[in-house]
Coordinates of C-alpha atoms and ligand atoms in Angstrom, one line a residue:
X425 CA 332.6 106.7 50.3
X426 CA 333.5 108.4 53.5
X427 CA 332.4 106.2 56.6
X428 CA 333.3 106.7 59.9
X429 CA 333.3 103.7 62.7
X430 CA 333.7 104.3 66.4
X431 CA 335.2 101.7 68.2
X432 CA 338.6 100.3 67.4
X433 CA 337.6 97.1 69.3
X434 CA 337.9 93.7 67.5
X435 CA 334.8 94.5 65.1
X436 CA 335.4 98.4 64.6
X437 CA 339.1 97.9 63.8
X438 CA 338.7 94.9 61.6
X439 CA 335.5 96.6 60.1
X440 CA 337.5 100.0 59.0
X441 CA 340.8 98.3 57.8
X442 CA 338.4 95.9 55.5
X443 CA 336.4 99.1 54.4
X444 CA 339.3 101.0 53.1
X445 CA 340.7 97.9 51.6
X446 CA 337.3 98.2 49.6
X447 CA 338.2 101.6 48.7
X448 CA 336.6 103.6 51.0
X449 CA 338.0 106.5 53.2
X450 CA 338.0 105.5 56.6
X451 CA 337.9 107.2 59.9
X452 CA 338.0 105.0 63.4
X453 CA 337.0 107.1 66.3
X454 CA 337.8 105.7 69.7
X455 CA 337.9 107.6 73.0
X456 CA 340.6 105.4 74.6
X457 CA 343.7 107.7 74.2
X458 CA 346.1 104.8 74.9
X459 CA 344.5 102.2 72.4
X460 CA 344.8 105.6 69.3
X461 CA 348.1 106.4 70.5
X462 CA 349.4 102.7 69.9
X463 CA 347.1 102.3 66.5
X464 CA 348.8 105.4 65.2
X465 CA 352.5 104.4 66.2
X466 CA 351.4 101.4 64.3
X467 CA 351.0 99.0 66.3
X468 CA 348.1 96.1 66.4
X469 CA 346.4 95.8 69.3
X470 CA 345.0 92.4 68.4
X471 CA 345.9 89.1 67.2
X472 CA 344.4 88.5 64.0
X473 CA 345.1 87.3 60.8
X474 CA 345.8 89.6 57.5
X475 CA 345.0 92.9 60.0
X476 CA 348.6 94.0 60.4
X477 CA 348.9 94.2 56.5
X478 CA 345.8 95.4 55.7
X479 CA 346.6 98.3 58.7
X480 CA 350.3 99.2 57.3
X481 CA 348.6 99.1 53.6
X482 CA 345.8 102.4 54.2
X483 CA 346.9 103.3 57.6
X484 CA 347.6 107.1 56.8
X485 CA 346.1 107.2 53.3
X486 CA 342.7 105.7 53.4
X487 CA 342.4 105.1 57.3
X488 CA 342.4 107.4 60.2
X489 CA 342.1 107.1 63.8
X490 CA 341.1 110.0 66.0
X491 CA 339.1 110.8 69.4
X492 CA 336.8 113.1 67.6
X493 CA 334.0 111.9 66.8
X494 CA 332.0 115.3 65.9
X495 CA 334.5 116.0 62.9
X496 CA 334.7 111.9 62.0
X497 CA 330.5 112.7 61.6
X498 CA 330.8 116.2 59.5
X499 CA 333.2 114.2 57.3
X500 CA 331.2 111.0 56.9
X501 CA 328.0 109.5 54.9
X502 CA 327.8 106.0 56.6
X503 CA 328.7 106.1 60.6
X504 CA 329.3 102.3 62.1
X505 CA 328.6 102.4 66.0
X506 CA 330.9 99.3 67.2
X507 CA 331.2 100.3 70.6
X508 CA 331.1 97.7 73.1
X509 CA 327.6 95.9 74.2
X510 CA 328.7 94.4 78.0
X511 CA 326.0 92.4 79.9
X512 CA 324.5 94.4 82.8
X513 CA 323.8 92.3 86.1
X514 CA 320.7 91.2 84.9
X515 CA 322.3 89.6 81.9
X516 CA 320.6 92.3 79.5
X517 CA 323.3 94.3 77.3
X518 CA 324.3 97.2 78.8
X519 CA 323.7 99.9 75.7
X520 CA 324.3 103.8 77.5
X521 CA 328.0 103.4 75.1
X522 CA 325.2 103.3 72.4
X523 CA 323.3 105.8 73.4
X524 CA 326.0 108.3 74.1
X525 CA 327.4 108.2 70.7
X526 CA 324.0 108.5 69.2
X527 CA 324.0 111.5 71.4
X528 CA 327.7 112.5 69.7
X529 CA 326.2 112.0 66.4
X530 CA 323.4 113.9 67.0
X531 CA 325.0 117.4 67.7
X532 CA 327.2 116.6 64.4
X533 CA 324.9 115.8 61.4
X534 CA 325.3 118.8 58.4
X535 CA 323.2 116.6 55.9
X536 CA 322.3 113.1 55.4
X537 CA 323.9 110.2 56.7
X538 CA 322.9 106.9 57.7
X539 CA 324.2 105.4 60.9
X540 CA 324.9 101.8 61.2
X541 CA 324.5 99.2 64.4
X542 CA 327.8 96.4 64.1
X543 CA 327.9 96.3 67.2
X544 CA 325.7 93.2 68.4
X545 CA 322.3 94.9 70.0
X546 CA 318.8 93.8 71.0
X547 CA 315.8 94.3 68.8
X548 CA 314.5 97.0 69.6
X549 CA 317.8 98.9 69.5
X550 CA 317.9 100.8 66.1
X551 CA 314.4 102.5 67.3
X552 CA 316.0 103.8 70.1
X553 CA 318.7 105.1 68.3
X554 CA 316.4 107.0 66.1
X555 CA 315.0 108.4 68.8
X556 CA 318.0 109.4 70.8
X557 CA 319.4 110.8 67.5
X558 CA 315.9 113.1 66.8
X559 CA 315.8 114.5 70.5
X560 CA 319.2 115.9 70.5
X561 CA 318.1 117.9 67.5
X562 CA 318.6 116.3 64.4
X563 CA 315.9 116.5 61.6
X564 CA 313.8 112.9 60.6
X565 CA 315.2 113.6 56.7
X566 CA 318.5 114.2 57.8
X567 CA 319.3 110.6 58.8
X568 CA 318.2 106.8 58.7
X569 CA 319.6 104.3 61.2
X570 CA 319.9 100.6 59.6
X571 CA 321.4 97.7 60.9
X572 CA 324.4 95.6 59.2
X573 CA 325.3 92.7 61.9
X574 CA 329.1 91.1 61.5
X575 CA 329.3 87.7 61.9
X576 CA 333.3 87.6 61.8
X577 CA 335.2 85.2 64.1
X578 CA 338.1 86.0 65.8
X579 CA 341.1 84.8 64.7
X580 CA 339.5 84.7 60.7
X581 CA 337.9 88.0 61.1
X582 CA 339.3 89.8 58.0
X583 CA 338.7 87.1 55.5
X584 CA 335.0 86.6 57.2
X585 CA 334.6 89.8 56.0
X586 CA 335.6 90.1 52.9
X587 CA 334.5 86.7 52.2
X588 CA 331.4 86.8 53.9
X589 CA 328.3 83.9 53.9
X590 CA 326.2 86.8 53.4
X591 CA 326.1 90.2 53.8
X592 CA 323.1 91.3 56.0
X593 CA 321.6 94.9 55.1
X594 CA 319.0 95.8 57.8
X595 CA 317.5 99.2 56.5
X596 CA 313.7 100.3 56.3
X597 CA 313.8 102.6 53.6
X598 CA 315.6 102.9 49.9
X599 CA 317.6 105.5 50.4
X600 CA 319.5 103.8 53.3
X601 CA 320.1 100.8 51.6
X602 CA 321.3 102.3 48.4
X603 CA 324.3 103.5 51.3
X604 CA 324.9 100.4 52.1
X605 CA 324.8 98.5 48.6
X606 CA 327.2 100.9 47.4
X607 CA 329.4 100.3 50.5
X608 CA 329.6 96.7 49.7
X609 CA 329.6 96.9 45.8
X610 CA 333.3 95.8 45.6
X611 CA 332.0 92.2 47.0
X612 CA 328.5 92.0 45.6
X613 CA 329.6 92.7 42.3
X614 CA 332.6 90.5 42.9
X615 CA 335.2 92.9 41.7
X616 CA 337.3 93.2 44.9
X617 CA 338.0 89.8 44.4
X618 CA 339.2 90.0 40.5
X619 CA 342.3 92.8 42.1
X620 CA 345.5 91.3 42.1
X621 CA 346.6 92.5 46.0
X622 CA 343.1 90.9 47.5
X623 CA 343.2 89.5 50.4
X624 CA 343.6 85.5 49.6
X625 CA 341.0 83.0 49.4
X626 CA 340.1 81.2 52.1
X627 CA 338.4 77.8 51.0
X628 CA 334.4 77.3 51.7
X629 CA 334.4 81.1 50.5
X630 CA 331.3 81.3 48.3
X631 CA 331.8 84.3 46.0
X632 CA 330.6 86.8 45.4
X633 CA 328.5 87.2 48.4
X634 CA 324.7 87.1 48.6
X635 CA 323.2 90.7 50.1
X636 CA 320.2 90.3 52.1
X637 CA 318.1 93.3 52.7
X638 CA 315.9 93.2 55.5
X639 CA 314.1 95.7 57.5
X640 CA 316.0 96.7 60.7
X641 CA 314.7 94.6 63.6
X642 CA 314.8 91.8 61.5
X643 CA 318.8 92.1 61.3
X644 CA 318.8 92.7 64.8
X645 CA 317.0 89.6 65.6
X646 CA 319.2 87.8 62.7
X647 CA 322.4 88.3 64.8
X648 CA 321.2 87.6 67.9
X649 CA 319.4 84.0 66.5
X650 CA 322.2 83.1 64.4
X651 CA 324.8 83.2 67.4
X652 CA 322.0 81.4 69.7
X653 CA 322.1 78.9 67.2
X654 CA 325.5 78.4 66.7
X655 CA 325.8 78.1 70.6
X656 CA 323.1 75.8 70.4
X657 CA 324.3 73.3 68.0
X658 CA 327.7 73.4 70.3
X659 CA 325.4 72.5 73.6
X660 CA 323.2 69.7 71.5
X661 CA 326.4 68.1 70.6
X662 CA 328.4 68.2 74.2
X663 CA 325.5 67.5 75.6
X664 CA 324.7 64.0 72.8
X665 CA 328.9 64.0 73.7
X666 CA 327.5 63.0 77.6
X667 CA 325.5 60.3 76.5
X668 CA 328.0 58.9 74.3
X669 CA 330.4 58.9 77.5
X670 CA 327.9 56.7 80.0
X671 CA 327.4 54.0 77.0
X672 CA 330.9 53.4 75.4
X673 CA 330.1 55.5 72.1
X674 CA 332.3 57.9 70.1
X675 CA 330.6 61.0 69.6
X676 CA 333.0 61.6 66.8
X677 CA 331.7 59.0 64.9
X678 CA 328.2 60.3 65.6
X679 CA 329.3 63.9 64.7
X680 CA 330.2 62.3 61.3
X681 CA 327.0 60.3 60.5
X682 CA 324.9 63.5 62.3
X683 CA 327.0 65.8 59.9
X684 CA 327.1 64.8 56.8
X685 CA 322.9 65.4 56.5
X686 CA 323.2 68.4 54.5
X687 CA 320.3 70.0 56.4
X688 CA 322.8 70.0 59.9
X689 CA 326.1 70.7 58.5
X690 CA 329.7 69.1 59.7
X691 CA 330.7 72.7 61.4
X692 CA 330.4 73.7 65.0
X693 CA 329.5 69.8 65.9
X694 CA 333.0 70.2 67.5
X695 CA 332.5 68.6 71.6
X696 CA 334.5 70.5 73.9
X697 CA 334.6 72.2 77.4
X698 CA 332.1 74.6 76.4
X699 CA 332.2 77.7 74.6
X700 CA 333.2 80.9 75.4
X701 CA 334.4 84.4 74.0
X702 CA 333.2 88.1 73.8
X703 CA 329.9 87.1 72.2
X704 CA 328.5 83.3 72.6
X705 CA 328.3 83.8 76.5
X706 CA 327.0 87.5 76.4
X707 CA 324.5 87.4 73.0
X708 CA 323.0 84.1 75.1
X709 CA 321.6 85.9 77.9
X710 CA 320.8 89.3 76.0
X711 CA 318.7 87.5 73.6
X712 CA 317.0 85.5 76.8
X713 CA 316.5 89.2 78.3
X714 CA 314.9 90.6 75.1
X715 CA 312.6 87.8 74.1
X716 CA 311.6 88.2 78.1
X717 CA 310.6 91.5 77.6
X718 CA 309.2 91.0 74.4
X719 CA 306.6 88.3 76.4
X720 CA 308.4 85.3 75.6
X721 CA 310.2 82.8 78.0
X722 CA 313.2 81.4 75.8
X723 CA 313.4 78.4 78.2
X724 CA 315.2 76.7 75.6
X725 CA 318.4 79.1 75.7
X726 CA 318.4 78.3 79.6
X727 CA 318.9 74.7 78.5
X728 CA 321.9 75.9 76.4
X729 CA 323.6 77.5 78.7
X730 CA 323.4 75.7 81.8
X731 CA 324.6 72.5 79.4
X732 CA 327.9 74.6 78.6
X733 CA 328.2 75.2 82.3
X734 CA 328.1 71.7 83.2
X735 CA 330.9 71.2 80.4
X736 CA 333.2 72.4 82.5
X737 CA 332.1 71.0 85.7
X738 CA 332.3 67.3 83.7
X739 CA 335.7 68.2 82.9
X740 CA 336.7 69.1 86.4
X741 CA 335.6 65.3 87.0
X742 CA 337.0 63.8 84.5
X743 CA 340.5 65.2 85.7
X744 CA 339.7 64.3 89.1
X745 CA 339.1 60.8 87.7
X746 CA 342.3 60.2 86.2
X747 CA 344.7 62.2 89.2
X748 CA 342.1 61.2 92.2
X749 CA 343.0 64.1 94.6
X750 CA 343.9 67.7 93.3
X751 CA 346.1 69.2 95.9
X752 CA 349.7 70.1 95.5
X753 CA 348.9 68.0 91.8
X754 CA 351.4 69.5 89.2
X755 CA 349.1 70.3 85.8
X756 CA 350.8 71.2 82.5
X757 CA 348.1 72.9 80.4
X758 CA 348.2 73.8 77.1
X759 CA 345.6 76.6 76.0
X760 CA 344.2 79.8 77.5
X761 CA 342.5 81.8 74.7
X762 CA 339.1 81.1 74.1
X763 CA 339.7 79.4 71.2
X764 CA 342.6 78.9 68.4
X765 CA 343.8 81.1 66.7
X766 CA 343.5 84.5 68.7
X767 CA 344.7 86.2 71.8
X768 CA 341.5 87.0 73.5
X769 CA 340.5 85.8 76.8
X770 CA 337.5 87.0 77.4
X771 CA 334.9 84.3 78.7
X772 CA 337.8 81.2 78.1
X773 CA 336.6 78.3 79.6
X774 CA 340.3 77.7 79.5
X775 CA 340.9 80.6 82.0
X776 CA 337.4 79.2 83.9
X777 CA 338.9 75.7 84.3
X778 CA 342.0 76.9 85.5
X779 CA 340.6 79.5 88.0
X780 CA 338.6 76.0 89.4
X781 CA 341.7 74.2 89.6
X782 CA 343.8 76.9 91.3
X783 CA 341.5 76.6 94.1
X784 CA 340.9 73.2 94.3
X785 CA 345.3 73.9 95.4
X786 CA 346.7 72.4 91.9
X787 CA 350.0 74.1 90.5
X788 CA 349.5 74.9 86.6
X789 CA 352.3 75.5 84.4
X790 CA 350.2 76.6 81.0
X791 CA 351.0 77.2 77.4
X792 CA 349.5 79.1 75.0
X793 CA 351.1 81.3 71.8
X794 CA 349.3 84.2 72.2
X795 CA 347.0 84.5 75.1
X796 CA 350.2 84.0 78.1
X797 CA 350.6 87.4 78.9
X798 CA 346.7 88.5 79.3
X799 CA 346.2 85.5 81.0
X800 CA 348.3 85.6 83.7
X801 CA 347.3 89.0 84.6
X802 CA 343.6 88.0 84.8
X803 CA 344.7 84.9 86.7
X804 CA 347.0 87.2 89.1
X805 CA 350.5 85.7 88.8
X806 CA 348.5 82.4 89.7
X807 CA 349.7 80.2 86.9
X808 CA 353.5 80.0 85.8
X809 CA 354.1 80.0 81.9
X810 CA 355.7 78.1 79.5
X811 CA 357.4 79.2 76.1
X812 CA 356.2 76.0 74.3
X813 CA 354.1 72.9 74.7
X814 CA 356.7 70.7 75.8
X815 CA 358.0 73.1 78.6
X816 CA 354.1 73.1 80.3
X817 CA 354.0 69.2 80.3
X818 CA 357.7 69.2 82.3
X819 CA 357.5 67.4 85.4
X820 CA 353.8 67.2 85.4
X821 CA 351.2 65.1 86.7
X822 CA 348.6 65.9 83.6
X823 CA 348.6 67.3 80.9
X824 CA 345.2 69.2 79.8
X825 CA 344.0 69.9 76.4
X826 CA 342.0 73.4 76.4
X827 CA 342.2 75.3 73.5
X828 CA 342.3 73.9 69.9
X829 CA 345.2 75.7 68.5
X830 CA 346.3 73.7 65.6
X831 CA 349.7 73.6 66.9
X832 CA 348.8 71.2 70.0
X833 CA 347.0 68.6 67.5
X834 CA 350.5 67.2 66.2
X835 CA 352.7 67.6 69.0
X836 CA 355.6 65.2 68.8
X837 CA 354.0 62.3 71.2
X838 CA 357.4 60.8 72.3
X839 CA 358.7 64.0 73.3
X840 CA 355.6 64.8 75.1
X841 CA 355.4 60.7 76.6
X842 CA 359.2 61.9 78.3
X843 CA 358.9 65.2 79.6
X844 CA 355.4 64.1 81.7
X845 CA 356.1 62.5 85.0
X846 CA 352.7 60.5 84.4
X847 CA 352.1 59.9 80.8
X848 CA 348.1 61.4 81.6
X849 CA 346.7 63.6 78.8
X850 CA 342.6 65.1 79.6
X851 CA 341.8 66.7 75.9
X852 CA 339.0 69.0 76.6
X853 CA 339.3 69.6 72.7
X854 CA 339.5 65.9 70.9
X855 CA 342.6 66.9 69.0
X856 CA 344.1 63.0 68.9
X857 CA 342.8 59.7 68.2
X858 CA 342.5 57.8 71.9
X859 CA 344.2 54.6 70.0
X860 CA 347.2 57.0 69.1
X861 CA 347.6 57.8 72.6
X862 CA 347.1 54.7 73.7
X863 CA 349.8 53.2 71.3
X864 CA 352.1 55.8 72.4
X865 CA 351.9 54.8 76.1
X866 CA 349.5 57.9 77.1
X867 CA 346.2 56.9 79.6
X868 CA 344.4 59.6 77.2
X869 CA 340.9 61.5 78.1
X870 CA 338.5 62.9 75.8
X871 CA 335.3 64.6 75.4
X872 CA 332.2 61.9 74.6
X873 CA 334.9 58.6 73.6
X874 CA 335.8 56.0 75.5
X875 CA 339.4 56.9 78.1
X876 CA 341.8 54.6 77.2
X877 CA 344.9 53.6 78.6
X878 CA 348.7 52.8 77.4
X879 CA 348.4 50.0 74.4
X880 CA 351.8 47.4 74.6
X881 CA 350.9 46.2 71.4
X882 CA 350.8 49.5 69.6
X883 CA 354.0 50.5 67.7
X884 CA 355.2 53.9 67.4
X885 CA 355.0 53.7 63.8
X886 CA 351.7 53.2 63.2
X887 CA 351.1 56.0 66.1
X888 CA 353.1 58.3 63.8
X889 CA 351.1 57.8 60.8
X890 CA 347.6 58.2 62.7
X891 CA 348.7 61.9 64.4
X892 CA 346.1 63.9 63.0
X893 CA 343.6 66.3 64.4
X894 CA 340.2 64.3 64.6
X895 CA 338.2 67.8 64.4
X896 CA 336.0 69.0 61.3
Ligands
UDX1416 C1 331.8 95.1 70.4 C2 330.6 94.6 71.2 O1 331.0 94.3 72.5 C3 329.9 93.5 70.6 O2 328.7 93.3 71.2 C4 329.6 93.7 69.2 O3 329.2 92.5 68.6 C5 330.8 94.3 68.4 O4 331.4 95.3 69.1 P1 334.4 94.4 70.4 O5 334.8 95.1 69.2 O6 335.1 93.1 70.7 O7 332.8 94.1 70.4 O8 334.4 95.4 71.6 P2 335.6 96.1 72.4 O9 336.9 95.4 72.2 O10 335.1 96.4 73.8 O11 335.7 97.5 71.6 C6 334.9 98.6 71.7 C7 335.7 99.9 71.5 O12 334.8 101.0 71.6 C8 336.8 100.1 72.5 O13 338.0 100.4 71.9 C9 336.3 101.4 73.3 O14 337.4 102.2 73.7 C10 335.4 102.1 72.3 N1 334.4 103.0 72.8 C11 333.6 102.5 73.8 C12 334.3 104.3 72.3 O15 335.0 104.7 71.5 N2 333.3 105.1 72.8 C13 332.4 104.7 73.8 O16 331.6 105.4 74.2 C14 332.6 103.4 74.3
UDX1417 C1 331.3 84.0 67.2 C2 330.5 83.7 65.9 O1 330.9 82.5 65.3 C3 330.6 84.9 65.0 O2 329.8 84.7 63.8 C4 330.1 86.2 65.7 O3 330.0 87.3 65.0 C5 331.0 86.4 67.0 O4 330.9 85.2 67.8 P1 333.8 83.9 67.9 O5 333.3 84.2 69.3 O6 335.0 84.6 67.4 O7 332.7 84.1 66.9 O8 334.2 82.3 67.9 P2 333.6 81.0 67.4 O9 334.6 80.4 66.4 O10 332.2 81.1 67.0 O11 333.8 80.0 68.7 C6 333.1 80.4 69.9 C7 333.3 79.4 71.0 O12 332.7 78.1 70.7 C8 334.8 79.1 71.2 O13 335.0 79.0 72.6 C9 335.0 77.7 70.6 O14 336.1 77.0 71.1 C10 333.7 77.1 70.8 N1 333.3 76.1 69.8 C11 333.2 76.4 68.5 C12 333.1 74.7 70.2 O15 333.3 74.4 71.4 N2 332.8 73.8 69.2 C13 332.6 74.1 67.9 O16 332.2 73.3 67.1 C14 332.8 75.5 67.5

């Protein structure tokens, strides 16, 4: 199949390398001439796993990039609009990058073709698009606009989808979904998976896929309601984390007796500072918007938000708890992505803490191994940065816990205990049992357990055997 998909952001490019590993011809329009010009030099704009072989495996054979999208149209069956979605001032998703591609697309169609929503969009979106599409002169049987919502994470964006929970096909007639089942054929029929160079495994993966088809709004609606849930669960359990905090519990253990009811689920029951990223933050309020319009007051997704706000306001506490005042206090801090495993900034509470603390007159020395660079330029040379974990806690005051790269869940604690001035650790991310601190001399923070402080009795062996990531 030929398909074209305009926008090389973290969806579109992840969305056309994964298509032409399926077999498809592949052309990724973008109109940034900077971001082409490095894709077709070969380089990887992004930091995500399996991307950089699965670009040097089509790149020139079965995948393209190029800034014009009329040709990309002429030349394709299925188009993907992954374009980006921002929030406007009101919190609403801004859509005119939308709208003027489905004005490109328009002027382009020479027979049928369906065009495809990835990019995250309200409801009432693919209507619009039809709409736009018709008035700039297409003909009703010449096209049919579906939607097919990605639910990839950064970070495991390639193997989420091409080992996806389920495939989502939001089309409202036949002839549109027939596009889109023979698109994903290769994993509904499971044979992408039987070739010997297929992306590997990853474990949970339930294969081959389910496809659901819906009608079109109801895809819409299913992306925005599955990442309000998701954001959801995260608020229910920082804000359970709270309560735990003010009566001596450990919202670990209740994450573990919560989770292990098949009807919640162990995953994203993980407490923290909040969460942040391109979509959680932004899908919030433009679901809030729509369901407004659409005469309904989502009061509950106020409640969601404002609990991940106060995240990191508890968290401000906490550290002023253990240091007492903040100016002039040195703080080595390890994390600045959003999350593990990727580069991307965007919405960190990492980068929010830290923009808090800067003004409150702290000095940060931060660590993180992909997200250093980006962040200091959002930050504005405000933050000095280390080259590993042990280099941020130098000298320091604190150290703070915010992003949950693997990496900083077995840290070597003695090294760690020698290079702090103060032997303080705030975990915004529960990475360590607090009785492993404490038996390695750390006065330890956490999220929803009990502080603790250095433990005499505790030997380092015993501390050594216990290092281990507490997270699900
Ligand atoms: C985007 C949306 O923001 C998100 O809502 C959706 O779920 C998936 O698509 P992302 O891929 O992270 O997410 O966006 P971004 O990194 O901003 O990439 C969008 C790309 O589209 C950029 O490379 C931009 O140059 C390109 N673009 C934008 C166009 O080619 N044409 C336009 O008119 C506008
Ligand atoms: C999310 C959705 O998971 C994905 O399906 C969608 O298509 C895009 O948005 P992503 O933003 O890449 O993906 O990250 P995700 O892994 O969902 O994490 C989002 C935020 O929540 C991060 O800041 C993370 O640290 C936080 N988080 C996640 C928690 O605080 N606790 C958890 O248990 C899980």
């Amino acid at each position: 199949m030929q398909i074209a998909v305009v926008g090389s952001g973290y969806v579109g490019l992840v969305a056309g390398a994964c298509f032409a590993d399926l077999g498809h011809d592949v052309i990724v329009v973008d109109n940034d001439e900077k971001k082409l010009a490095a894709l077709n030099r070969g380089e990887v704009p992004i930091h995500e796993n399996f991307l950089p072989e699965l670009l040097e495996r089509h790149r020139g054979n079965r995948l393209h990039f190029s800034d014009d999208l009329e040709s990309a149209v002429r030349d394709s069956t299925a188009i993907f609009v992954a374009v980006g979605t921002p929030p406007n001032e009101q919190g609403e998703a801004d859509l005119s990058y939308v709208e003027s591609v489905a004005r490109g697309i328009a002027g382009a169609i020479n027979n049928y073709k369906i065009v495809v929503e990835k990019s995250t969009v309200p409801v009432y979106t693919s209507d619009w698009v039809r709409k736009i599409i018709l008035r700039n002169g297409a003909e009703n049987s010449e096209f049919d606009v579906a939607s097919n919502p990605e639910f990839l994470r950064e970070g495991t964006a390639v193997t989420d989808f091409l080992y996806p929970d389920r495939i989502v096909v939001g089309a409202d007639v036949e002839r549109c979904a027939a596009v889109l089942k023979e698109i994903y054929a290769p994993l509904v029929d499971g044979s992408y998976y039987q070739r010997p160079d297929s992306i590997p495994r990853p474990d949970r993966a339930q294969i081959p896929p389910p496809l659901i088809i819906t009608s079109a709004k109801s895809a819409e609606l299913i992306k925005h309601a599955s990442n309000a849930f998701l954001a959801m669960k995260i608020s229910f359990i920082n804000a359970v984390a709270s309560i735990c905090e003010s009566v001596g519990a450990n919202v670990q253990q209740v994450c573990q007796g919560i989770g292990t009811d098949t009807r919640i689920g162990p995953r994203f029951l993980n407490p923290g500072i909040g969460y942040g990223g391109s979509c959680f933050p932004k899908d919030l309020t433009a679901f809030r918007a729509v369901a407004r319009e659409c005469g309904y007051d989502f009061r509950l997704l106020d409640e969601v938000i404002r609990i991940n706000e106060e995240q990191r306001q508890r968290f401000i506490r906490k550290v002023r708890s253990a240091l007492w005042t903040l100016r002039g206090k040195k703080l080595g801090v390890l994390g600045l992505a959003f999350k593990g495993g990727t580069d991307d900034i965007r919405e960190s509470p990492a980068i929010l803490l830290i923009a808090s603390l800067l003004q409150e007159g702290c000095q940060i020395c931060a660590y993180d191994p992909a997200a250093g660079e980006r962040a200091k330029e959002e930050l504005q040379a405000g933050i000095q940065l280390a080259e590993n974990a042990y280099e941020a806690a130098r000298g320091a005051d604190a150290l703070l816990i915010l992003t949950e790269w693997e990496e900083f869940a077995t840290l070597d604690l003695k090294q760690l205990h020698a290079e702090l001035k103060y032997p303080i650790v705030i975990d915004g991310r529960n990475l360590y049992h607090p009785e492993v601190m404490a038996a390695n001399g750390f006065t330890y923070y956490s999220v929803g357990r009990n502080a603790v402080s250095p433990d005499p009795a505790g030997s380092s062996t015993r501390a050594a055997n216990l290092t281990k990531s507490t997270r699900s």
